Coordinates of C-alpha atoms in Angstrom, one line a residue:
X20 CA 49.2 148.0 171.2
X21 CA 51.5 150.6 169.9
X22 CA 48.7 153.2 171.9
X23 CA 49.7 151.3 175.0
X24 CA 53.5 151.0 174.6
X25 CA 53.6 155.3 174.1
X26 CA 51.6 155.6 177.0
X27 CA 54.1 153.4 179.5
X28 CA 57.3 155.3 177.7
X29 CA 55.6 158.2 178.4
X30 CA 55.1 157.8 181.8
X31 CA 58.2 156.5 182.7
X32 CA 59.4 159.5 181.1
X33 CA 56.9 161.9 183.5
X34 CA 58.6 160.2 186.7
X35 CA 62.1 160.6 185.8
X36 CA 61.4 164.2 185.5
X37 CA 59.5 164.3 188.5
X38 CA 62.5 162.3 190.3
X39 CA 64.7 165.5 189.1
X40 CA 61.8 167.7 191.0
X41 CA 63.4 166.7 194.3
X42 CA 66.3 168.8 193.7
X43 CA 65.1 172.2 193.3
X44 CA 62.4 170.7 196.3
X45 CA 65.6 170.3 198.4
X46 CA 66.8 173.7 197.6
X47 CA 63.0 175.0 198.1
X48 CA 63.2 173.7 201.6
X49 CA 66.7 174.9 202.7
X50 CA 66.2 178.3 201.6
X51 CA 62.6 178.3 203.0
X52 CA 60.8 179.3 199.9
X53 CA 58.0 176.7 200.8
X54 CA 55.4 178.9 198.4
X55 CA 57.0 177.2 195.7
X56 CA 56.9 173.4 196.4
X57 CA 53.1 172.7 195.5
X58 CA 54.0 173.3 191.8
X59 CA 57.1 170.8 191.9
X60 CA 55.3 168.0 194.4
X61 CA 52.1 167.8 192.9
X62 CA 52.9 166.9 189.7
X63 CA 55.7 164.7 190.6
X64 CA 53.3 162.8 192.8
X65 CA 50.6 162.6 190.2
X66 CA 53.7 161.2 188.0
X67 CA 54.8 158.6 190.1
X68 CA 51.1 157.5 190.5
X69 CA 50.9 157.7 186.8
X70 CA 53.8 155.3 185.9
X71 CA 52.5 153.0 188.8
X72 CA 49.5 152.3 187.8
X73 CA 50.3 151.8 184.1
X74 CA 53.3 149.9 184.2
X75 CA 51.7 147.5 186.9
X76 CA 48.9 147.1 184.1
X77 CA 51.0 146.5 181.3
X78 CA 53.9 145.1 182.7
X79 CA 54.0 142.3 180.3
X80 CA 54.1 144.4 177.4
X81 CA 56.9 143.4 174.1
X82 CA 56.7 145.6 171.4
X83 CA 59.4 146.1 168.6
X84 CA 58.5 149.9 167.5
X85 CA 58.7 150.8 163.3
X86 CA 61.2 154.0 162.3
X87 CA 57.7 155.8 162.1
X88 CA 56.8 155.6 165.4
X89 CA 60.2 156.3 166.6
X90 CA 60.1 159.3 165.3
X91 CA 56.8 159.7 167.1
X92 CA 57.9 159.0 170.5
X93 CA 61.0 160.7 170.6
X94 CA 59.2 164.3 169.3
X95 CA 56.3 163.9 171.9
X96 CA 58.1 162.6 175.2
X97 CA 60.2 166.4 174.6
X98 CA 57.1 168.0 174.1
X99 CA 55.7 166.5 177.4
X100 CA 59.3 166.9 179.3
X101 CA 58.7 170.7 178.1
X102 CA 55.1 170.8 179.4
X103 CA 55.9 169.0 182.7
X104 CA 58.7 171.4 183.1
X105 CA 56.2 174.3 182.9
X106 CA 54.1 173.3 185.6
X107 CA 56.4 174.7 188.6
X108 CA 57.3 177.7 186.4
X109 CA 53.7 178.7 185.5
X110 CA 52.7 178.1 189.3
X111 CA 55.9 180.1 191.2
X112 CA 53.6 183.3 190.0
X113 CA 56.6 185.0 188.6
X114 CA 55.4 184.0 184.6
X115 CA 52.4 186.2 183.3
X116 CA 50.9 183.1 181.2
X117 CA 51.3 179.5 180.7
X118 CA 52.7 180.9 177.1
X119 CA 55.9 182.1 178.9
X120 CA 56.3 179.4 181.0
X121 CA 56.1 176.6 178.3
X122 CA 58.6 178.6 176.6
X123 CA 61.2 179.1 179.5
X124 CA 60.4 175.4 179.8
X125 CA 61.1 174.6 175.9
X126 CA 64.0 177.3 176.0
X127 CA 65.5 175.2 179.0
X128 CA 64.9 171.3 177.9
X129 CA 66.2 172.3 174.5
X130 CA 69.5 174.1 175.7
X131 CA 68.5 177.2 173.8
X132 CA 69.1 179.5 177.1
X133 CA 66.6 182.5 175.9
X134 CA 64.3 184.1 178.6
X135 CA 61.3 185.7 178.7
X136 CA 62.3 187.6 182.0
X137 CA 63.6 190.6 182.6
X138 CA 65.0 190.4 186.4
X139 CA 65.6 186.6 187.1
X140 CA 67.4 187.5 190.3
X141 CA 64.2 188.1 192.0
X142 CA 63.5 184.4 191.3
X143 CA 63.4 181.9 194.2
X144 CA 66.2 180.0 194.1
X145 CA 64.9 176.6 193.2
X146 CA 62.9 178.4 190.4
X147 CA 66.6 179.0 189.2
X148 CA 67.9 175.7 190.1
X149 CA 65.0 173.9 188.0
X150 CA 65.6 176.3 185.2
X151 CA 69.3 175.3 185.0
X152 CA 68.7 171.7 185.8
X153 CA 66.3 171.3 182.6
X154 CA 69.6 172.3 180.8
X155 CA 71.6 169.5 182.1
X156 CA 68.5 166.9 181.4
X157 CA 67.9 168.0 177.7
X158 CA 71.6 168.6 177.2
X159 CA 72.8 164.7 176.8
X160 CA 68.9 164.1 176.1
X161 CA 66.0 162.7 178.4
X162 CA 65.7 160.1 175.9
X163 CA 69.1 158.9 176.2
X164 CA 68.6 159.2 179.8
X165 CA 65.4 157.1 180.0
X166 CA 67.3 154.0 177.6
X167 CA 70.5 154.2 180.1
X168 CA 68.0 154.1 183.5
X169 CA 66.0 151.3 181.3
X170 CA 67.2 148.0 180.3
X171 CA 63.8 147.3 178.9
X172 CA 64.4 149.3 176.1
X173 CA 67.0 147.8 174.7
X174 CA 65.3 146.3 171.7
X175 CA 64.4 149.8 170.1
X176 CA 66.8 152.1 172.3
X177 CA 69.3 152.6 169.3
X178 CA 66.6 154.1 167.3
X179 CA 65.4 156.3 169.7
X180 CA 68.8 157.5 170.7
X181 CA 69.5 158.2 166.9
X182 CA 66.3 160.2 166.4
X183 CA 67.7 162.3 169.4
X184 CA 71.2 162.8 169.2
X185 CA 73.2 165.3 166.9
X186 CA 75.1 165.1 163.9
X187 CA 75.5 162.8 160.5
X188 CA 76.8 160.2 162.1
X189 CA 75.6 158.0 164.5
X190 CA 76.8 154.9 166.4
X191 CA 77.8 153.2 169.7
X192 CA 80.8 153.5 172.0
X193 CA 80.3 150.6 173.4
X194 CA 78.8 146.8 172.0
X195 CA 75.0 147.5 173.7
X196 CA 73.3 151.0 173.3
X197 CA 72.2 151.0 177.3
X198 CA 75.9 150.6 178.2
X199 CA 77.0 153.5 176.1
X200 CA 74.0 155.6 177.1
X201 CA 74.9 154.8 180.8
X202 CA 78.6 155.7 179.9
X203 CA 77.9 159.0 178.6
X204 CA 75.9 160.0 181.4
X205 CA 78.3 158.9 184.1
X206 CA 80.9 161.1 182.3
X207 CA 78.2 163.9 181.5
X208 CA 77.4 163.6 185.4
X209 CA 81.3 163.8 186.4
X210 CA 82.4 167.3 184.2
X211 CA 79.2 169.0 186.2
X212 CA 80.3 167.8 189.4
X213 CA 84.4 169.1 188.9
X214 CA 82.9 172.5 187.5
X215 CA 80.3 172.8 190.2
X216 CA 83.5 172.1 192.7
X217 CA 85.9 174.4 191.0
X218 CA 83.2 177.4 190.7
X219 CA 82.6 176.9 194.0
X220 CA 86.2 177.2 195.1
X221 CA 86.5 180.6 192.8
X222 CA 83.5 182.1 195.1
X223 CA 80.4 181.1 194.0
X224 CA 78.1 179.0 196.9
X225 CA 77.1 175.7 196.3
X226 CA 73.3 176.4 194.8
X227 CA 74.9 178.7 192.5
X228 CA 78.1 176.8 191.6
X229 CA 76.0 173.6 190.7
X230 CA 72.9 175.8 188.7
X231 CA 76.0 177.3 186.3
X232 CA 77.6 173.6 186.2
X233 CA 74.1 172.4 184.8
X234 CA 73.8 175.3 182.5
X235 CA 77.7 174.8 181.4
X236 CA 77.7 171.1 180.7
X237 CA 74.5 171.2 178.9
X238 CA 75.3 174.4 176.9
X239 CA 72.2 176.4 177.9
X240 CA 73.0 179.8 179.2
X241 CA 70.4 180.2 181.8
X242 CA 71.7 181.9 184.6
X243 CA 70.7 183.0 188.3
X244 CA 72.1 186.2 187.7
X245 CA 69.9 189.1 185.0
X246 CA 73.6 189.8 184.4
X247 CA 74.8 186.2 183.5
X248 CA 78.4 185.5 184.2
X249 CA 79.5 189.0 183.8
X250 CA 78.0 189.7 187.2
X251 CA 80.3 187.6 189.1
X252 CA 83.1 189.7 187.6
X253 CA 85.4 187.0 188.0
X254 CA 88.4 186.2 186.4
X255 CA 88.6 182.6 187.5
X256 CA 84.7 182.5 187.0
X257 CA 85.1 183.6 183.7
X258 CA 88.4 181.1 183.1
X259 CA 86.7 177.7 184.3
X260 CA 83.3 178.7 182.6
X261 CA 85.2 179.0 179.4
X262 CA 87.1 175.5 179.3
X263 CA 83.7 173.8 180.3
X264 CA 81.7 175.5 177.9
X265 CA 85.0 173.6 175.5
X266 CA 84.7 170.6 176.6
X267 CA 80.7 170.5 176.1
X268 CA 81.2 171.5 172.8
X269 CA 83.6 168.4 172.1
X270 CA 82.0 164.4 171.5
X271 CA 81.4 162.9 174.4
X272 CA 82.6 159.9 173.0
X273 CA 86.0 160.9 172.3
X274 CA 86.1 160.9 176.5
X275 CA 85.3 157.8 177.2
X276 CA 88.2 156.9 174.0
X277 CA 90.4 159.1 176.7
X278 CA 89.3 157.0 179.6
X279 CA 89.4 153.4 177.8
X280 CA 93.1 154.9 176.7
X281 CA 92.1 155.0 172.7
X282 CA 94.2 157.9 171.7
X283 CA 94.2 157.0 167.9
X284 CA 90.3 157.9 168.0
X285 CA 90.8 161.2 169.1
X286 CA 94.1 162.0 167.6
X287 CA 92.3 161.2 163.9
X288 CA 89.2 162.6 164.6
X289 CA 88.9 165.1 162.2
X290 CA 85.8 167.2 163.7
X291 CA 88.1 167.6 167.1
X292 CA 90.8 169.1 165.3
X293 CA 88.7 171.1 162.9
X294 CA 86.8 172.7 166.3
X295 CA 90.2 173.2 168.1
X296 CA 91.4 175.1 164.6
X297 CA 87.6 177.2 164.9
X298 CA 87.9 178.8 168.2
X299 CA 91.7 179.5 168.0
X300 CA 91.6 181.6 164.6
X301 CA 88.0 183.4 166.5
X302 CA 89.4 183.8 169.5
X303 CA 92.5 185.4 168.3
X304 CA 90.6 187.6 165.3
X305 CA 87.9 188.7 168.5
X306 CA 91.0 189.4 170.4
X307 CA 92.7 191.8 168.0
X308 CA 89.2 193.6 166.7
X309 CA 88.5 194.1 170.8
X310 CA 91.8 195.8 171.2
X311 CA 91.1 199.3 171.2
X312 CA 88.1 198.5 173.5
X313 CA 89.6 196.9 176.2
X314 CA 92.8 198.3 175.5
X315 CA 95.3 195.2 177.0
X316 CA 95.9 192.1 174.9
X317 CA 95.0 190.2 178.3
X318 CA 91.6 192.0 179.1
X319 CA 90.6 191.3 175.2
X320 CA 91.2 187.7 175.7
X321 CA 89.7 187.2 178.5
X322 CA 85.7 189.0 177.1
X323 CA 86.7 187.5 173.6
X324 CA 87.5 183.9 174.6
X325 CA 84.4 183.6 177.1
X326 CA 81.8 184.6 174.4
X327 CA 83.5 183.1 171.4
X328 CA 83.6 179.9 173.4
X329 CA 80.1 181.1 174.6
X330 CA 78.6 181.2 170.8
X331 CA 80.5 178.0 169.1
X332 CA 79.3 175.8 172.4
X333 CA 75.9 178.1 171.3
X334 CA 75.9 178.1 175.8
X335 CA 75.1 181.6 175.2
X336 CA 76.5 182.9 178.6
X337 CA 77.5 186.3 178.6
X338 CA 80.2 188.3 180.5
X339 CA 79.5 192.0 178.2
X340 CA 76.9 192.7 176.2
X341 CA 78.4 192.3 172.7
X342 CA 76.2 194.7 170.9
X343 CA 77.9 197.2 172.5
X344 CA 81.0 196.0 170.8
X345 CA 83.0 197.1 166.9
X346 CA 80.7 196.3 164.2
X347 CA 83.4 193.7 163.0
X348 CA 83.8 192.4 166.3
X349 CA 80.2 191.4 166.1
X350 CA 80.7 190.2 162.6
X351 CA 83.0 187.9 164.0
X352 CA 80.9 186.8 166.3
X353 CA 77.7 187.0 163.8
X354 CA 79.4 183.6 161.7
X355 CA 79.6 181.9 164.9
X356 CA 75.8 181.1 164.9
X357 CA 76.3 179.0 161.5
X358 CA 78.6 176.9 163.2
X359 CA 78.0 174.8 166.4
X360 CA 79.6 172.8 168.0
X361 CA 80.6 169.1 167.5
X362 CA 78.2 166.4 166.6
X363 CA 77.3 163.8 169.7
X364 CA 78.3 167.1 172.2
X365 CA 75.3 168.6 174.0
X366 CA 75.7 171.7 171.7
X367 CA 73.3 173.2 169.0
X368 CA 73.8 174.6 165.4
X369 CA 74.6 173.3 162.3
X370 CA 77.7 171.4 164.3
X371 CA 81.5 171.4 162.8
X372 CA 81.6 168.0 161.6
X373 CA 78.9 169.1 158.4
X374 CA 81.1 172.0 157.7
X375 CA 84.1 169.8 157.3
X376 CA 81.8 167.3 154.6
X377 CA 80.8 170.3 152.7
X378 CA 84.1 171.9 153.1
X379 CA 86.2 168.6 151.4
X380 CA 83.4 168.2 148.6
X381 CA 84.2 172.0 147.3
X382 CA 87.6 170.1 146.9
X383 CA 86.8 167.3 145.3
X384 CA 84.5 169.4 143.0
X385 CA 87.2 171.7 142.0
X386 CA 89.7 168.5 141.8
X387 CA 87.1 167.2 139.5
X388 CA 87.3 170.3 137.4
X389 CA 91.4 170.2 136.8
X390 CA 90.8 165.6 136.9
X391 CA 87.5 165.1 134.9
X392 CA 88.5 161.4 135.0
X393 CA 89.9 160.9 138.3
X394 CA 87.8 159.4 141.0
X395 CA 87.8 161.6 144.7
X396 CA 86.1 160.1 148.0
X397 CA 85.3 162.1 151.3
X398 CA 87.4 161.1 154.4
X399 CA 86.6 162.1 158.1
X400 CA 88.7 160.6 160.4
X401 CA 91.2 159.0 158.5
X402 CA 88.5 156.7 157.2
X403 CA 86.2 156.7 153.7
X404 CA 83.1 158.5 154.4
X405 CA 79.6 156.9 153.2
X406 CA 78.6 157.7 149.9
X407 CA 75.5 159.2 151.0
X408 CA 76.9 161.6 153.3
X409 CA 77.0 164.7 151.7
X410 CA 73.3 164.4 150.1
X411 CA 71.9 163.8 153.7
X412 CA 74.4 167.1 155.0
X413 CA 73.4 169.1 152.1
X414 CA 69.8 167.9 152.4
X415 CA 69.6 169.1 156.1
X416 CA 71.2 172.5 155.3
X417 CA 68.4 172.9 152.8
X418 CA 65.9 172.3 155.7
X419 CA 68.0 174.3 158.6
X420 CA 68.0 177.5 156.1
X421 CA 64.6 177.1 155.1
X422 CA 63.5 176.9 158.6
X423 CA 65.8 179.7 159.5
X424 CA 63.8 182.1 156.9
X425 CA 60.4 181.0 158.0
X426 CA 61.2 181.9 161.6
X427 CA 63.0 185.4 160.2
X428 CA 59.6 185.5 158.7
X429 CA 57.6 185.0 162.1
X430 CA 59.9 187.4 163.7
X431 CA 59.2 190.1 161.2
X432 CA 55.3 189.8 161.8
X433 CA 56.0 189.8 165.2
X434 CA 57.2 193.1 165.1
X435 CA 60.7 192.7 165.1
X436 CA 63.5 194.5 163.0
X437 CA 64.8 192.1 159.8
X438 CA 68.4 192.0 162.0
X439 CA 66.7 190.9 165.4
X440 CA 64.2 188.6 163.3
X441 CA 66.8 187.1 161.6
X442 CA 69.3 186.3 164.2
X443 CA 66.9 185.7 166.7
X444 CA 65.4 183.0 164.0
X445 CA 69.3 182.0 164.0
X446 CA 69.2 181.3 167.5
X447 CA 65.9 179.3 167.9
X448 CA 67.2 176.8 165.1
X449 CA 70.7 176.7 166.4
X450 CA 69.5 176.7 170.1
X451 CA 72.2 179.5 170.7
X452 CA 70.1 182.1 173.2
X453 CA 71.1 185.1 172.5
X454 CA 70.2 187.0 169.0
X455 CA 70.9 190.6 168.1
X456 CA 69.6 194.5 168.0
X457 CA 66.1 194.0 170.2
X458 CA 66.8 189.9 171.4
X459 CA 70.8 191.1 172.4
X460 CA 72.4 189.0 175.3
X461 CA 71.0 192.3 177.8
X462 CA 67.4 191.6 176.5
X463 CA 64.5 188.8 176.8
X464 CA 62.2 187.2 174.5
X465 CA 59.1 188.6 177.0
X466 CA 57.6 191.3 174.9
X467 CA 57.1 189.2 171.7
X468 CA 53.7 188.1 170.7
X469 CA 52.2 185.1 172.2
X470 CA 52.7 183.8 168.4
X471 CA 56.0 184.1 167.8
X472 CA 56.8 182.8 170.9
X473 CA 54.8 179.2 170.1
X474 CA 56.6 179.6 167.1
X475 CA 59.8 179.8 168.6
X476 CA 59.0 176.8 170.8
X477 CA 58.9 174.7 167.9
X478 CA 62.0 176.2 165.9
X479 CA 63.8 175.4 169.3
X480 CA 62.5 171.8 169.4
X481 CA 63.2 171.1 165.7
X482 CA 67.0 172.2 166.0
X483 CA 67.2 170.5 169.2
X484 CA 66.0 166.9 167.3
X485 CA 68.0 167.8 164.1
X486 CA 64.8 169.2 162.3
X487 CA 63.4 165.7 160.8
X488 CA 62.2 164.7 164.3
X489 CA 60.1 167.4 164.3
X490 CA 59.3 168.6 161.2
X491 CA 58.5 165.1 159.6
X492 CA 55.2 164.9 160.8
X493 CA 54.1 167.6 158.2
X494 CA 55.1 165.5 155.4
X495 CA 52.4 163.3 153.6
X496 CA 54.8 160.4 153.1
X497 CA 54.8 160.5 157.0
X498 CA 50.9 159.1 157.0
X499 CA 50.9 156.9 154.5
X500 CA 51.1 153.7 155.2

């Protein structure tokens, strides 16, 4: 039964992906790059026959899915989104092996914005457009995009949406879970369309203005430029790339508490104020170390606001190659990778909001200290946190570090330097892009080993599901009964 009920959410997932298809199609077609369309029909055909045929045959089909097999779906639909997603990649001709183009794909789906290519302006332009779009998709999640186009799965879509989305806390904006997955995505939807509008109106054309909204709003970083953003050389480019990259980085549900006029949601949320205080005191500090480079205050904010924004959002845009930078310039920016953004945004990383938990037990451990009898709670938002919290934040830093070194330790077989090998590792679990030294924002991922780069696929999809998506499946408790 359960074999059955995988295989219809499965499909359904293959034909919303092969729905998206028809936009880079569109573009394929207008720009007359018609070599390109058999690798996005085909499988979007064979898709849409797919999900026809099986929902027709198990359209009466109930079935009230276990926490175990939650886990299941949600960590193989991504791996089939990725693999679907590789298809028009691998066939365009412009990937040496399936290898690279699973993962671009991977890279893309999870928001992690690294490339294996070297030139990607010689790329047809709907090989861009899909590139960005699978930003957009992974960045608010295909599976909360499946529950919010699905009333059907209403009976288990809170658990899927909570093995998929970020951060400690979990919960609904609104009384049913497809309402507040539909929400989400209608505001998700309307920040890509006023930064695809705005770019546009600061120079870029349309297929360009909307492939950088995707890759904005869903915190990617893949670009139709080899340059990135720097090779628009754009002030207002740079300015309207920079507040979305912010707003990404931010809870979508604190929006829709702007919309429904809940001010008292946002104005005690402690994560927003924390990640407001984050990128001030970097910006600033980046400002003032990138003085004698640039050698205006105004120029200095301008590079150091883009890519702090860039790193804490972990969009991983560039508009200079920060390698090239002072050593305590990239210092600066080096903590930014232990960060993230906030938890329920479509950014990566560790995310602000687990900072803050660890941050106020130090204080109530050194309270404790000077008190040995008094009694000290942790509060986020102006409410009593559960009592849990910090084991399960201090449990999942355990397993983000852990995973970090492993990767470092892939990297290093692989060939790289311990710097590149580690920040690159930082990267992959924190689905920033960019890493250091050889994996710097001016370089690729093409030259690793075939190895490292399956490796990396599944570092990128582990940080992407918050590790214990992914990485429970190697735990014996996991198959027993």
């Amino acid at each position: 039964m359960f074999f059955l009920f995988f295989i219809k959410i499965a499909s359904i997932l293959s034909a919303i992906v092969g729905v998206t298809f028809s936009i880079p199609i569109g573009v394929a077609l207008y720009c007359g790059e018609y070599q390109v369309l058999p690798g996005f029909v085909i499988p979007m055909l064979i898709s849409f026959l797919l999900v026809t045929i099986i929902n027709i045959t198990t359209r009466k089909l109930k079935y009230n899915m276990t926490i175990r097999q939650t886990f299941f779906i949600v960590a193989t639909v991504w791996i089939i989104a990725s693999l679907m997603g590789s298809v028009p990649l691998y066939f365009s001709g412009y990937f040496n092996s399936y290898i690279d183009a699973f993962f671009e794909s991977v890279s893309g789906f999870t928001t992690t914005g690294s490339t294996i290519l070297s030139d990607v302006d010689c790329l047809p332009r709907s090989i861009n457009m899909w590139r960005c779009l699978t930003h957009w998709l992974g960045g608010m999640g295909i599976v909360t995009l499946t529950v919010a186009l699905l009333p059907l799965l209403g009976v288990g879509g809170f658990q899927l949406i909570k093995a998929e989305t970020t951060g400690p806390e979990k919960g609904k904006v609104t009384a049913r879970i497809t309402t507040t997955a539909k929400v989400l995505w209608i505001i998700y939807t309307g920040l890509t369309l006023i930064e695809a509008l705005a770019l546009k109106i600061a120079g870029m054309d349309f297929i360009d203005a909307l492939s950088h909204a995707f890759a904005t709003l869903g915190t990617g970083g893949f670009s139709t430029r080899s340059a990135s953003i720097g090779a628009y050389n754009s002030v207002a480019v740079d300015i309207i790339t920079t507040v979305f990259m912010f707003l990404a980085g931010i809870n979508f549900s604190l929006y829709f508490y702007l919309i429904s006029g809940d001010f008292r949601e946002i104005k005690d949320n402690s994560e927003f104020k924390a990640y407001i205080l984050i990128v001030v005191f970097f910006i600033l500090a980046v400002t003032l170390s990138l003085l004698g480079t640039y050698g205006s205050f105004a120029k200095a904010l301008r590079y150091s606001s883009f890519q702090v924004v860039s790193l804490i959002s972990t969009t991983g845009f560039a508009t200079a190659d920060f390698m090239e930078w002072p050593a305590i310039t990239q210092f600066l920016l080096f903590l930014l990778f232990f960060i993230g953004g906030s938890s329920g945004s479509t950014s990566g990383g560790v995310k602000v909001v687990r900072w803050i938990i660890l941050g106020k037990q130090v204080s109530n451990e050194t309270k404790r200290m000077l008190h040995p009898h008094g009694v000290f709670s942790i509060r986020l938002n102006n409410k009593p946190g559960r009592k849990d919290i910090v084991f399960n934040v201090a449990a999942f830093m355990t397993v983000y570090m852990i995973l970090v070194f492993i990767t470092t330790m892939v990297g290093c077989l692989g060939k790289l330097d311990l710097y590149s090998s580690l920040t690159g590792a930082l990267s992959m679990v924190g689905n920033v892009g960019p890493g250091y030294n050889l994996l710097g924002p001016s370089c690729n991922y093409g030259f690793l080993p075939g190895f490292v780069k399956l490796w990396y696929c599944f570092a990128m999809l582990a940080g992407r599901l918050e590790l214990y998506t992914m990485i429970i499946f190697f735990l014996p408790c996991y198959w027993k009964k």
